[in-house]
């Protein structure tokens, strides 16, 4: 597999959801997410997130699962991203990876990691380092 990189802007819509009893007891917030990616990744995604915000400013964490559907460098299909990220007093640590064997269509066998940057004005960008099996 050859390592490739895709990057571009995306929009995200987060919608707060009522917490489950377990999430409520743990102090977790629950949200649905919907994204639209642009650039080499032309796709939409939907998923769900659980988050916790500490009493210390800038410290928080979230986990999420999202299914991405569209094209990546012209390859059509879908795949699932798994998120587990934290902010430690404003310092981010991201882990966003493709779930193994979640790729479908021309994205079967996709592997990769994504990072997200949020500009001061709120604009979002992705950087996706990925590999696809040779045809």
PDB file of C-alpha atoms in Angstrom:
ATOM      1  CA  UNK A   1       0.000   0.000   0.000  1.00  0.00           C
ATOM      2  CA  UNK A   2       1.176   3.498  -0.831  1.00  0.00           C
ATOM      3  CA  UNK A   3       0.737   6.209   1.832  1.00  0.00           C
ATOM      4  CA  UNK A   4      -1.244   9.208   0.549  1.00  0.00           C
ATOM      5  CA  UNK A   5      -2.465  12.469   2.082  1.00  0.00           C
ATOM      6  CA  UNK A   6      -5.711  14.351   1.530  1.00  0.00           C
ATOM      7  CA  UNK A   7      -6.625  17.663   3.134  1.00  0.00           C
ATOM      8  CA  UNK A   8      -9.362  20.221   2.868  1.00  0.00           C
ATOM      9  CA  UNK A   9     -12.138  22.069   4.639  1.00  0.00           C
ATOM     10  CA  UNK A  10     -15.248  20.591   6.160  1.00  0.00           C
ATOM     11  CA  UNK A  11     -18.387  21.774   7.902  1.00  0.00           C
ATOM     12  CA  UNK A  12     -19.723  20.104  11.006  1.00  0.00           C
ATOM     13  CA  UNK A  13     -23.115  20.291  12.646  1.00  0.00           C
ATOM     14  CA  UNK A  14     -23.358  19.080  16.252  1.00  0.00           C
ATOM     15  CA  UNK A  15     -26.830  18.513  17.704  1.00  0.00           C
ATOM     16  CA  UNK A  16     -27.162  17.937  21.462  1.00  0.00           C
ATOM     17  CA  UNK A  17     -29.203  14.848  22.322  1.00  0.00           C
ATOM     18  CA  UNK A  18     -30.839  13.790  25.570  1.00  0.00           C
ATOM     19  CA  UNK A  19     -28.306  11.717  27.515  1.00  0.00           C
ATOM     20  CA  UNK A  20     -28.956   8.070  28.265  1.00  0.00           C
ATOM     21  CA  UNK A  21     -29.336   7.248  31.976  1.00  0.00           C
ATOM     22  CA  UNK A  22     -25.744   5.950  32.044  1.00  0.00           C
ATOM     23  CA  UNK A  23     -24.369   9.085  30.320  1.00  0.00           C
ATOM     24  CA  UNK A  24     -26.330  11.340  32.640  1.00  0.00           C
ATOM     25  CA  UNK A  25     -25.025   9.551  35.751  1.00  0.00           C
ATOM     26  CA  UNK A  26     -21.450   9.847  34.406  1.00  0.00           C
ATOM     27  CA  UNK A  27     -21.785  13.565  33.606  1.00  0.00           C
ATOM     28  CA  UNK A  28     -21.415  13.010  29.853  1.00  0.00           C
ATOM     29  CA  UNK A  29     -22.939  15.028  27.055  1.00  0.00           C
ATOM     30  CA  UNK A  30     -24.260  13.229  23.964  1.00  0.00           C
ATOM     31  CA  UNK A  31     -24.461  14.698  20.452  1.00  0.00           C
ATOM     32  CA  UNK A  32     -25.131  13.617  16.905  1.00  0.00           C
ATOM     33  CA  UNK A  33     -22.724  14.889  14.290  1.00  0.00           C
ATOM     34  CA  UNK A  34     -23.116  15.532  10.587  1.00  0.00           C
ATOM     35  CA  UNK A  35     -20.212  16.640   8.399  1.00  0.00           C
ATOM     36  CA  UNK A  36     -19.611  17.630   4.793  1.00  0.00           C
ATOM     37  CA  UNK A  37     -16.010  17.179   3.577  1.00  0.00           C
ATOM     38  CA  UNK A  38     -14.504  19.006   0.576  1.00  0.00           C
ATOM     39  CA  UNK A  39     -11.334  18.544  -1.467  1.00  0.00           C
ATOM     40  CA  UNK A  40      -9.898  15.101  -2.230  1.00  0.00           C
ATOM     41  CA  UNK A  41     -12.456  13.732   0.254  1.00  0.00           C
ATOM     42  CA  UNK A  42     -15.874  14.718  -1.109  1.00  0.00           C
ATOM     43  CA  UNK A  43     -18.207  13.103   1.366  1.00  0.00           C
ATOM     44  CA  UNK A  44     -20.832  13.398   4.056  1.00  0.00           C
ATOM     45  CA  UNK A  45     -20.753  11.694   7.421  1.00  0.00           C
ATOM     46  CA  UNK A  46     -23.015  11.045  10.355  1.00  0.00           C
ATOM     47  CA  UNK A  47     -22.304   9.697  13.792  1.00  0.00           C
ATOM     48  CA  UNK A  48     -22.598  10.036  17.528  1.00  0.00           C
ATOM     49  CA  UNK A  49     -20.331  11.556  20.170  1.00  0.00           C
ATOM     50  CA  UNK A  50     -20.001  11.320  23.953  1.00  0.00           C
ATOM     51  CA  UNK A  51     -18.100  14.152  25.632  1.00  0.00           C
ATOM     52  CA  UNK A  52     -16.940  15.321  29.048  1.00  0.00           C
ATOM     53  CA  UNK A  53     -15.794  18.830  29.967  1.00  0.00           C
ATOM     54  CA  UNK A  54     -13.688  19.219  33.107  1.00  0.00           C
ATOM     55  CA  UNK A  55     -14.060  22.063  35.615  1.00  0.00           C
ATOM     56  CA  UNK A  56     -10.511  23.069  34.564  1.00  0.00           C
ATOM     57  CA  UNK A  57     -10.618  25.493  31.630  1.00  0.00           C
ATOM     58  CA  UNK A  58      -9.455  23.841  28.387  1.00  0.00           C
ATOM     59  CA  UNK A  59      -9.626  20.240  29.630  1.00  0.00           C
ATOM     60  CA  UNK A  60     -12.110  17.867  28.023  1.00  0.00           C
ATOM     61  CA  UNK A  61     -12.422  14.596  26.145  1.00  0.00           C
ATOM     62  CA  UNK A  62     -14.669  12.912  23.636  1.00  0.00           C
ATOM     63  CA  UNK A  63     -15.215   9.626  21.862  1.00  0.00           C
ATOM     64  CA  UNK A  64     -17.201   9.268  18.649  1.00  0.00           C
ATOM     65  CA  UNK A  65     -17.995   6.939  15.778  1.00  0.00           C
ATOM     66  CA  UNK A  66     -18.941   8.266  12.349  1.00  0.00           C
ATOM     67  CA  UNK A  67     -19.654   6.709   8.978  1.00  0.00           C
ATOM     68  CA  UNK A  68     -18.233   8.622   6.006  1.00  0.00           C
ATOM     69  CA  UNK A  69     -19.869   8.153   2.569  1.00  0.00           C
ATOM     70  CA  UNK A  70     -18.584   9.618  -0.693  1.00  0.00           C
ATOM     71  CA  UNK A  71     -15.382   9.666  -2.725  1.00  0.00           C
ATOM     72  CA  UNK A  72     -11.733   9.792  -1.699  1.00  0.00           C
ATOM     73  CA  UNK A  73      -9.446  10.779  -4.580  1.00  0.00           C
ATOM     74  CA  UNK A  74     -12.129   9.498  -6.968  1.00  0.00           C
ATOM     75  CA  UNK A  75     -12.680   6.161  -5.138  1.00  0.00           C
ATOM     76  CA  UNK A  76     -16.346   5.784  -4.147  1.00  0.00           C
ATOM     77  CA  UNK A  77     -17.492   3.994  -1.017  1.00  0.00           C
ATOM     78  CA  UNK A  78     -17.784   4.388   2.715  1.00  0.00           C
ATOM     79  CA  UNK A  79     -15.725   3.844   5.858  1.00  0.00           C
ATOM     80  CA  UNK A  80     -15.999   4.345   9.607  1.00  0.00           C
ATOM     81  CA  UNK A  81     -13.867   6.711  11.700  1.00  0.00           C
ATOM     82  CA  UNK A  82     -13.289   6.094  15.409  1.00  0.00           C
ATOM     83  CA  UNK A  83     -12.427   9.151  17.545  1.00  0.00           C
ATOM     84  CA  UNK A  84     -10.824   9.261  21.000  1.00  0.00           C
ATOM     85  CA  UNK A  85      -9.431  12.718  21.715  1.00  0.00           C
ATOM     86  CA  UNK A  86      -8.592  14.934  24.668  1.00  0.00           C
ATOM     87  CA  UNK A  87      -7.725  18.539  25.474  1.00  0.00           C
ATOM     88  CA  UNK A  88      -5.284  18.962  28.368  1.00  0.00           C
ATOM     89  CA  UNK A  89      -5.554  22.630  29.422  1.00  0.00           C
ATOM     90  CA  UNK A  90      -5.880  23.639  25.793  1.00  0.00           C
ATOM     91  CA  UNK A  91      -3.346  21.171  24.344  1.00  0.00           C
ATOM     92  CA  UNK A  92      -5.091  18.707  21.965  1.00  0.00           C
ATOM     93  CA  UNK A  93      -4.246  15.023  21.601  1.00  0.00           C
ATOM     94  CA  UNK A  94      -6.201  13.451  18.734  1.00  0.00           C
ATOM     95  CA  UNK A  95      -6.740   9.861  17.753  1.00  0.00           C
ATOM     96  CA  UNK A  96      -9.028   9.525  14.736  1.00  0.00           C
ATOM     97  CA  UNK A  97      -8.552   6.275  12.842  1.00  0.00           C
ATOM     98  CA  UNK A  98     -10.278   4.242  10.158  1.00  0.00           C
ATOM     99  CA  UNK A  99     -11.871   1.161  11.713  1.00  0.00           C
ATOM    100  CA  UNK A 100     -10.125  -1.842  10.128  1.00  0.00           C
ATOM    101  CA  UNK A 101     -12.133  -3.524   7.362  1.00  0.00           C
ATOM    102  CA  UNK A 102     -14.887  -0.873   7.492  1.00  0.00           C
ATOM    103  CA  UNK A 103     -14.241   0.327   3.924  1.00  0.00           C
ATOM    104  CA  UNK A 104     -16.809  -0.526   1.245  1.00  0.00           C
ATOM    105  CA  UNK A 105     -16.859  -0.279  -2.545  1.00  0.00           C
ATOM    106  CA  UNK A 106     -13.638   1.162  -3.994  1.00  0.00           C
ATOM    107  CA  UNK A 107     -12.579   2.040  -0.413  1.00  0.00           C
ATOM    108  CA  UNK A 108     -12.421  -1.609   0.713  1.00  0.00           C
ATOM    109  CA  UNK A 109      -9.144  -2.169   2.555  1.00  0.00           C
ATOM    110  CA  UNK A 110      -8.738   1.542   3.410  1.00  0.00           C
ATOM    111  CA  UNK A 111      -6.471   2.296   6.386  1.00  0.00           C
ATOM    112  CA  UNK A 112      -5.642   5.701   7.800  1.00  0.00           C
ATOM    113  CA  UNK A 113      -5.542   8.414  10.428  1.00  0.00           C
ATOM    114  CA  UNK A 114      -7.136  11.845  10.398  1.00  0.00           C
ATOM    115  CA  UNK A 115      -6.345  15.048  12.253  1.00  0.00           C
ATOM    116  CA  UNK A 116      -8.625  18.055  12.589  1.00  0.00           C
ATOM    117  CA  UNK A 117      -7.636  21.700  12.866  1.00  0.00           C
ATOM    118  CA  UNK A 118     -10.041  24.394  14.056  1.00  0.00           C
ATOM    119  CA  UNK A 119      -9.087  27.980  13.197  1.00  0.00           C
ATOM    120  CA  UNK A 120      -9.737  30.795  15.694  1.00  0.00           C
ATOM    121  CA  UNK A 121     -12.840  31.821  13.697  1.00  0.00           C
ATOM    122  CA  UNK A 122     -14.186  28.252  13.870  1.00  0.00           C
ATOM    123  CA  UNK A 123     -13.346  27.042  10.340  1.00  0.00           C
ATOM    124  CA  UNK A 124     -12.557  23.306  10.294  1.00  0.00           C
ATOM    125  CA  UNK A 125      -9.935  21.493   8.176  1.00  0.00           C
ATOM    126  CA  UNK A 126      -9.000  17.811   7.963  1.00  0.00           C
ATOM    127  CA  UNK A 127      -5.710  16.123   7.120  1.00  0.00           C
ATOM    128  CA  UNK A 128      -6.149  12.455   6.218  1.00  0.00           C
ATOM    129  CA  UNK A 129      -3.130  10.180   5.863  1.00  0.00           C
ATOM    130  CA  UNK A 130      -4.379   6.993   4.265  1.00  0.00           C
ATOM    131  CA  UNK A 131      -3.509   3.933   2.212  1.00  0.00           C
ATOM    132  CA  UNK A 132      -5.533   1.819  -0.198  1.00  0.00           C
ATOM    133  CA  UNK A 133      -4.601  -1.633  -1.445  1.00  0.00           C
ATOM    134  CA  UNK A 134      -3.212  -1.796  -4.972  1.00  0.00           C
ATOM    135  CA  UNK A 135      -5.954  -2.565  -7.547  1.00  0.00           C
TER     136      UNK A 135
END
